[in-house]
PDB file of C-alpha atoms in Angstrom:
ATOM      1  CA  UNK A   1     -16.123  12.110 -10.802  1.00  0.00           C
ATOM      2  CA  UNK A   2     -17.006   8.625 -11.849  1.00  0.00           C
ATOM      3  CA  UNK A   3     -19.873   6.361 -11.147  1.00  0.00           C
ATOM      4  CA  UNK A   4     -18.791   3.673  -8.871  1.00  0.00           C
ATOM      5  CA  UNK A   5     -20.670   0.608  -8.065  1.00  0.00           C
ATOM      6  CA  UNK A   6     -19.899  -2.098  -5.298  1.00  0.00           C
ATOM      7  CA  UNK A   7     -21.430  -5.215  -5.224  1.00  0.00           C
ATOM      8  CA  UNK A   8     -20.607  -7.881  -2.553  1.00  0.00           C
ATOM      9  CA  UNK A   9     -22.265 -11.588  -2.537  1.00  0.00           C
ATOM     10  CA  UNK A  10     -25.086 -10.277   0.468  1.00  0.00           C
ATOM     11  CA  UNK A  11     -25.229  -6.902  -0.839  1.00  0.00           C
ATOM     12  CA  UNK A  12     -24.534  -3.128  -2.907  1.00  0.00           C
ATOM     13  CA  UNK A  13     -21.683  -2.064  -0.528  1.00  0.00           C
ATOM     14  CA  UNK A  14     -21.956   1.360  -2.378  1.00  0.00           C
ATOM     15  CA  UNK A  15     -23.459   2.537  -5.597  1.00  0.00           C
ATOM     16  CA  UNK A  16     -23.137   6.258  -6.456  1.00  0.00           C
ATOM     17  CA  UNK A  17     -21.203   9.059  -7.898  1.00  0.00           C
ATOM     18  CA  UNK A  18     -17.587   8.659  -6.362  1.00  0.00           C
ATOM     19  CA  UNK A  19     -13.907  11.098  -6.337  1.00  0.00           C
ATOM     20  CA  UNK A  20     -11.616   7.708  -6.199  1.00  0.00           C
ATOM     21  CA  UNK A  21     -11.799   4.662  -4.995  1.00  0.00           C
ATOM     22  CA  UNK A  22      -8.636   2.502  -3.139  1.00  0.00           C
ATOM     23  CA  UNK A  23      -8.430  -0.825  -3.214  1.00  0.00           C
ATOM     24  CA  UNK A  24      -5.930  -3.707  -2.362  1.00  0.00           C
ATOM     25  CA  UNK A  25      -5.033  -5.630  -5.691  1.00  0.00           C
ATOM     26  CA  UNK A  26      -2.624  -9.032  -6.282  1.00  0.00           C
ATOM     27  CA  UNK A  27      -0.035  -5.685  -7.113  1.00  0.00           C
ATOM     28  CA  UNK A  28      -0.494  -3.980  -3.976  1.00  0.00           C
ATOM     29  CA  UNK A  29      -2.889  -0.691  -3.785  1.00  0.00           C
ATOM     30  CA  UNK A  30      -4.661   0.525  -6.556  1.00  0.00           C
ATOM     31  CA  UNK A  31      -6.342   3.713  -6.302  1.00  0.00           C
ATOM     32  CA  UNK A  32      -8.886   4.603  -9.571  1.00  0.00           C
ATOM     33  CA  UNK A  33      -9.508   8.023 -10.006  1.00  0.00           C
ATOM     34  CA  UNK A  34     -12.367   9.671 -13.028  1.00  0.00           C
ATOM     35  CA  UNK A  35     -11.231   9.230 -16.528  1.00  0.00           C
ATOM     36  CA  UNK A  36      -9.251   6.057 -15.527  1.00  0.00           C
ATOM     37  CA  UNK A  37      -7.614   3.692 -18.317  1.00  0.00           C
ATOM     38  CA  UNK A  38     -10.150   1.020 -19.247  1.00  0.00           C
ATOM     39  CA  UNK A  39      -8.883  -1.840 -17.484  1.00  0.00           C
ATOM     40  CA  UNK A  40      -9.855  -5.235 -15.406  1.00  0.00           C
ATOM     41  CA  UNK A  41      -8.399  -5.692 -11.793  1.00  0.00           C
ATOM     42  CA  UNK A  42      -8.158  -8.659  -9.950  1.00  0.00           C
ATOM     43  CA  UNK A  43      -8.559  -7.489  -6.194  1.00  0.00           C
ATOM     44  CA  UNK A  44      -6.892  -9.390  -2.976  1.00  0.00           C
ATOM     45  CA  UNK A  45      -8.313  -9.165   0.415  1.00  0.00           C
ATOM     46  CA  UNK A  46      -8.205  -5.751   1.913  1.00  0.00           C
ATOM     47  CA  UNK A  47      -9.431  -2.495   2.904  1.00  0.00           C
ATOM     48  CA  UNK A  48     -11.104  -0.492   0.230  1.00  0.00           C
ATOM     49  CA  UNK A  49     -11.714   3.532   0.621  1.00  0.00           C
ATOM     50  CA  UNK A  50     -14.054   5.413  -1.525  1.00  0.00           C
ATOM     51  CA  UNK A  51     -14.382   9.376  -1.489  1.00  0.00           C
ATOM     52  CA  UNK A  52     -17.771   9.703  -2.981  1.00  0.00           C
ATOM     53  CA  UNK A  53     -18.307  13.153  -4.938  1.00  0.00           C
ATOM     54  CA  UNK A  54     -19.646  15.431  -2.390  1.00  0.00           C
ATOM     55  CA  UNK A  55     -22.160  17.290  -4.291  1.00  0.00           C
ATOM     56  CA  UNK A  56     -23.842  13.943  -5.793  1.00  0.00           C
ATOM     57  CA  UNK A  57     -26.463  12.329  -3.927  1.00  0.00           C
ATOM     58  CA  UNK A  58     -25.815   8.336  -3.598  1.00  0.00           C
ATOM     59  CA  UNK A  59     -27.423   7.295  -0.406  1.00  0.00           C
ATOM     60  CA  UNK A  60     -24.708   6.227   1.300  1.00  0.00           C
ATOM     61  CA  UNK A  61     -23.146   7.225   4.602  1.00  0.00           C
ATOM     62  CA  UNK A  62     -20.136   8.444   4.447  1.00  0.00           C
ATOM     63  CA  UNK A  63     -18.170   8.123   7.771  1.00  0.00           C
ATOM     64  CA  UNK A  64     -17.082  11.793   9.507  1.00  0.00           C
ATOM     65  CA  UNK A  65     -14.267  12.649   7.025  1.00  0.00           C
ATOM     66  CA  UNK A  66     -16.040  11.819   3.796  1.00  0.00           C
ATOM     67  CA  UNK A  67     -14.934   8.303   3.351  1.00  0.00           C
ATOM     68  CA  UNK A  68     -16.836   5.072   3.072  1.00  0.00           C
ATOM     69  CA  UNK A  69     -14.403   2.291   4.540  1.00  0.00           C
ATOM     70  CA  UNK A  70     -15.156  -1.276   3.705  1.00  0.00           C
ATOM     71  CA  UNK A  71     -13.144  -4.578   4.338  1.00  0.00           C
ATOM     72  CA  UNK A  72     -13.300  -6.088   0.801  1.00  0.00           C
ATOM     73  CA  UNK A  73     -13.230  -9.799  -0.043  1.00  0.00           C
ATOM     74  CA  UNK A  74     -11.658 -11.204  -3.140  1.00  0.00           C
ATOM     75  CA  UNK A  75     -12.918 -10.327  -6.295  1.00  0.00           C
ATOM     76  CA  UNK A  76     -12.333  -7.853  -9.197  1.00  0.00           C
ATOM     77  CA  UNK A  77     -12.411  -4.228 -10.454  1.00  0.00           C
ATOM     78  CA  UNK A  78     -13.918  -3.205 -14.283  1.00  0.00           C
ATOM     79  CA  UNK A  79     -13.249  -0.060 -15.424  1.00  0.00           C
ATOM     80  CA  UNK A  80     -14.611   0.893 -18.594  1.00  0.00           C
ATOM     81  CA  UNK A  81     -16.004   4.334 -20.112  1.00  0.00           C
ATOM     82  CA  UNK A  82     -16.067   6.085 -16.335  1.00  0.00           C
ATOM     83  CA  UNK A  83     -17.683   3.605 -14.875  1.00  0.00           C
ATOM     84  CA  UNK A  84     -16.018   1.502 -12.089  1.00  0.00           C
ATOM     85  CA  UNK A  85     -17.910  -1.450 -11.392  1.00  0.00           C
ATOM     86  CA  UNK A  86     -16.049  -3.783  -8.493  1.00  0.00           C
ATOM     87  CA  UNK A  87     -17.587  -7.137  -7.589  1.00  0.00           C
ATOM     88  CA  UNK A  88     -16.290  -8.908  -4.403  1.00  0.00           C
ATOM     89  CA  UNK A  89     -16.969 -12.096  -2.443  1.00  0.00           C
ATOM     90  CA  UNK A  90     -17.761  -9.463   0.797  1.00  0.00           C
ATOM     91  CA  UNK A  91     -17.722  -6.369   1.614  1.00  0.00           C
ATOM     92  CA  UNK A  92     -17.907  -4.844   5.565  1.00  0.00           C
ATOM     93  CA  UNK A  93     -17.946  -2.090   7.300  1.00  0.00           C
ATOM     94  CA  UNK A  94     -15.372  -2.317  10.258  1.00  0.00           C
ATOM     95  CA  UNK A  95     -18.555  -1.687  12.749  1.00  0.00           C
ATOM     96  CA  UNK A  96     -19.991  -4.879  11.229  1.00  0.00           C
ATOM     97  CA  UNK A  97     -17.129  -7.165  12.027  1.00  0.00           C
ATOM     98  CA  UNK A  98     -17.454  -9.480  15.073  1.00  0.00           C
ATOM     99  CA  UNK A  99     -13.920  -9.316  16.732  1.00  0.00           C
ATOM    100  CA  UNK A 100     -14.203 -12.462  19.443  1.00  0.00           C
ATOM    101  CA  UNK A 101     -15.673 -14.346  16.176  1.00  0.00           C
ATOM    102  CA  UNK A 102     -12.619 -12.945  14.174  1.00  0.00           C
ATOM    103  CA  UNK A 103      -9.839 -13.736  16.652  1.00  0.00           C
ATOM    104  CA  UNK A 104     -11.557 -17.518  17.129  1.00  0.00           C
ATOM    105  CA  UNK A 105     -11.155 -18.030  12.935  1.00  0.00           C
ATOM    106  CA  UNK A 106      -7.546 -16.785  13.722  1.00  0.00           C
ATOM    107  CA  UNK A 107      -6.583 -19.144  16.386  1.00  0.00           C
ATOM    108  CA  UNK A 108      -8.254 -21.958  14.010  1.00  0.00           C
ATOM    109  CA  UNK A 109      -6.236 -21.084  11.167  1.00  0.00           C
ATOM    110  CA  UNK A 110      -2.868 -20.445  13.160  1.00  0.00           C
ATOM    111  CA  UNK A 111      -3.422 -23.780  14.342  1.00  0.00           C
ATOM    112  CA  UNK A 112      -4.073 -25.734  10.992  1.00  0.00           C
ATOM    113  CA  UNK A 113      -0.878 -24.237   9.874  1.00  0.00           C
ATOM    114  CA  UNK A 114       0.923 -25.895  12.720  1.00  0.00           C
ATOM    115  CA  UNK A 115      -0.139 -29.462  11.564  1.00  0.00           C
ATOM    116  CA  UNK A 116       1.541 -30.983   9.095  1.00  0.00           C
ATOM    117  CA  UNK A 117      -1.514 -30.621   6.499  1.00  0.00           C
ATOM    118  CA  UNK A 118      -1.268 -31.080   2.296  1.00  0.00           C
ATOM    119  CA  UNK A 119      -0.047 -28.149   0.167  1.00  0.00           C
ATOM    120  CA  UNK A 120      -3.652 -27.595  -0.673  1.00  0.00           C
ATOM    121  CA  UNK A 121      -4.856 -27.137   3.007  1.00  0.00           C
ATOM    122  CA  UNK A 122      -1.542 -25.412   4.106  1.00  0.00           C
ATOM    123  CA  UNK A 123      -2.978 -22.736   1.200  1.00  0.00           C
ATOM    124  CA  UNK A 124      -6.588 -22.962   2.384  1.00  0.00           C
ATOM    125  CA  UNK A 125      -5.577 -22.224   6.013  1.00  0.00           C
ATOM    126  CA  UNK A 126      -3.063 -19.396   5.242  1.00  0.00           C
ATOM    127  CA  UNK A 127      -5.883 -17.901   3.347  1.00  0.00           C
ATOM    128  CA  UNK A 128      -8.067 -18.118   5.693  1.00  0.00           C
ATOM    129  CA  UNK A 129      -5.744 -16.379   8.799  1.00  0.00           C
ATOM    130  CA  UNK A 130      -4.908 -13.426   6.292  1.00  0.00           C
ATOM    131  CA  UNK A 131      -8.890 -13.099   6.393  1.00  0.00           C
ATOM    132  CA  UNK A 132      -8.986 -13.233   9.566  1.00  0.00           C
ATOM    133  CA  UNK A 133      -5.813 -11.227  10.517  1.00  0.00           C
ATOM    134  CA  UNK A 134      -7.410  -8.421   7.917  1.00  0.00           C
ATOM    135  CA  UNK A 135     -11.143  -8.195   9.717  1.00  0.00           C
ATOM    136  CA  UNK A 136      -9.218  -7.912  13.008  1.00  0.00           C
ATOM    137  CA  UNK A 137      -7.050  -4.703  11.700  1.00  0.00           C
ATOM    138  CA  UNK A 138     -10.021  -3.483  10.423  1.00  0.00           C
ATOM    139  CA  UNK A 139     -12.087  -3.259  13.348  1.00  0.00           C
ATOM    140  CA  UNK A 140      -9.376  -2.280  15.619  1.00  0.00           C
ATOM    141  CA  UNK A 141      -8.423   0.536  12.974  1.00  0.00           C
ATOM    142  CA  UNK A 142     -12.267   1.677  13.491  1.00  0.00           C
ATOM    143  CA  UNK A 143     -12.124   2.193  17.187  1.00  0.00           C
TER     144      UNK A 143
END
């Protein structure tokens, strides 16, 4: 057991006693576990899964099979001393994301790509569908 604390630009996503956390980092998943290596994380768009410790008392709501499910934004993870402390640009629960508003930044970005744009927007745009294409699989993974 570890104490975990998220922290997204609106909001604590979570902030308690956790089992592990999973996240997606620039290396693929990452899951930290208690007594982790001290470390520093960046973190890539993605879906993050924490079991919190069942007998600790965070005051969160843990979905029916113990997990708390979030859509994380960019950002990174510090571990240090047993203490996991992740900070992210957003952080949503897949009953919080707007699918019509979703699919409509999708179409947008699908369609900047198809114009011949700079190397800079080309990256801005691509960026922006993988957000998109991630809140979609998100929600639809939630239902």
């Amino acid at each position: 057991m570890f104490y975990l604390k998220v922290i997204a630009a609106d909001r604590t996503f979570f902030s308690g006693f956790a089992e592990s956390v999973t996240f997606q980092s620039h290396d693929g998943r990452q899951q930290i576990l208690s007594h982790h290596e001290n470390m520093v994380i960046a973190l890539d768009e993605g879906m993050m899964d924490i079991t919190p410790a069942e007998h600790a008392g965070n005051g969160s709501e843990a979905n029916g099979d113990g997990h708390e499910v979030g859509l994380a934004g960019r950002g990174f993870a510090e571990v240090i001393n047993n203490r996991v402390t992740i900070i992210v640009e957003s952080c949503e629960k897949p009953e919080e994301i707007d699918v019509r508003r979703a699919e409509e930044a999708k179409e947008r970005a699908e369609e900047k790509m198809r114009q011949k744009t700079s190397i800079q927007e080309y990256y801005h745009s691509r960026a922006s569908l993988a957000r998109a294409m991630a809140r979609l699989a998100a929600a639809r993974k939630n239902k």
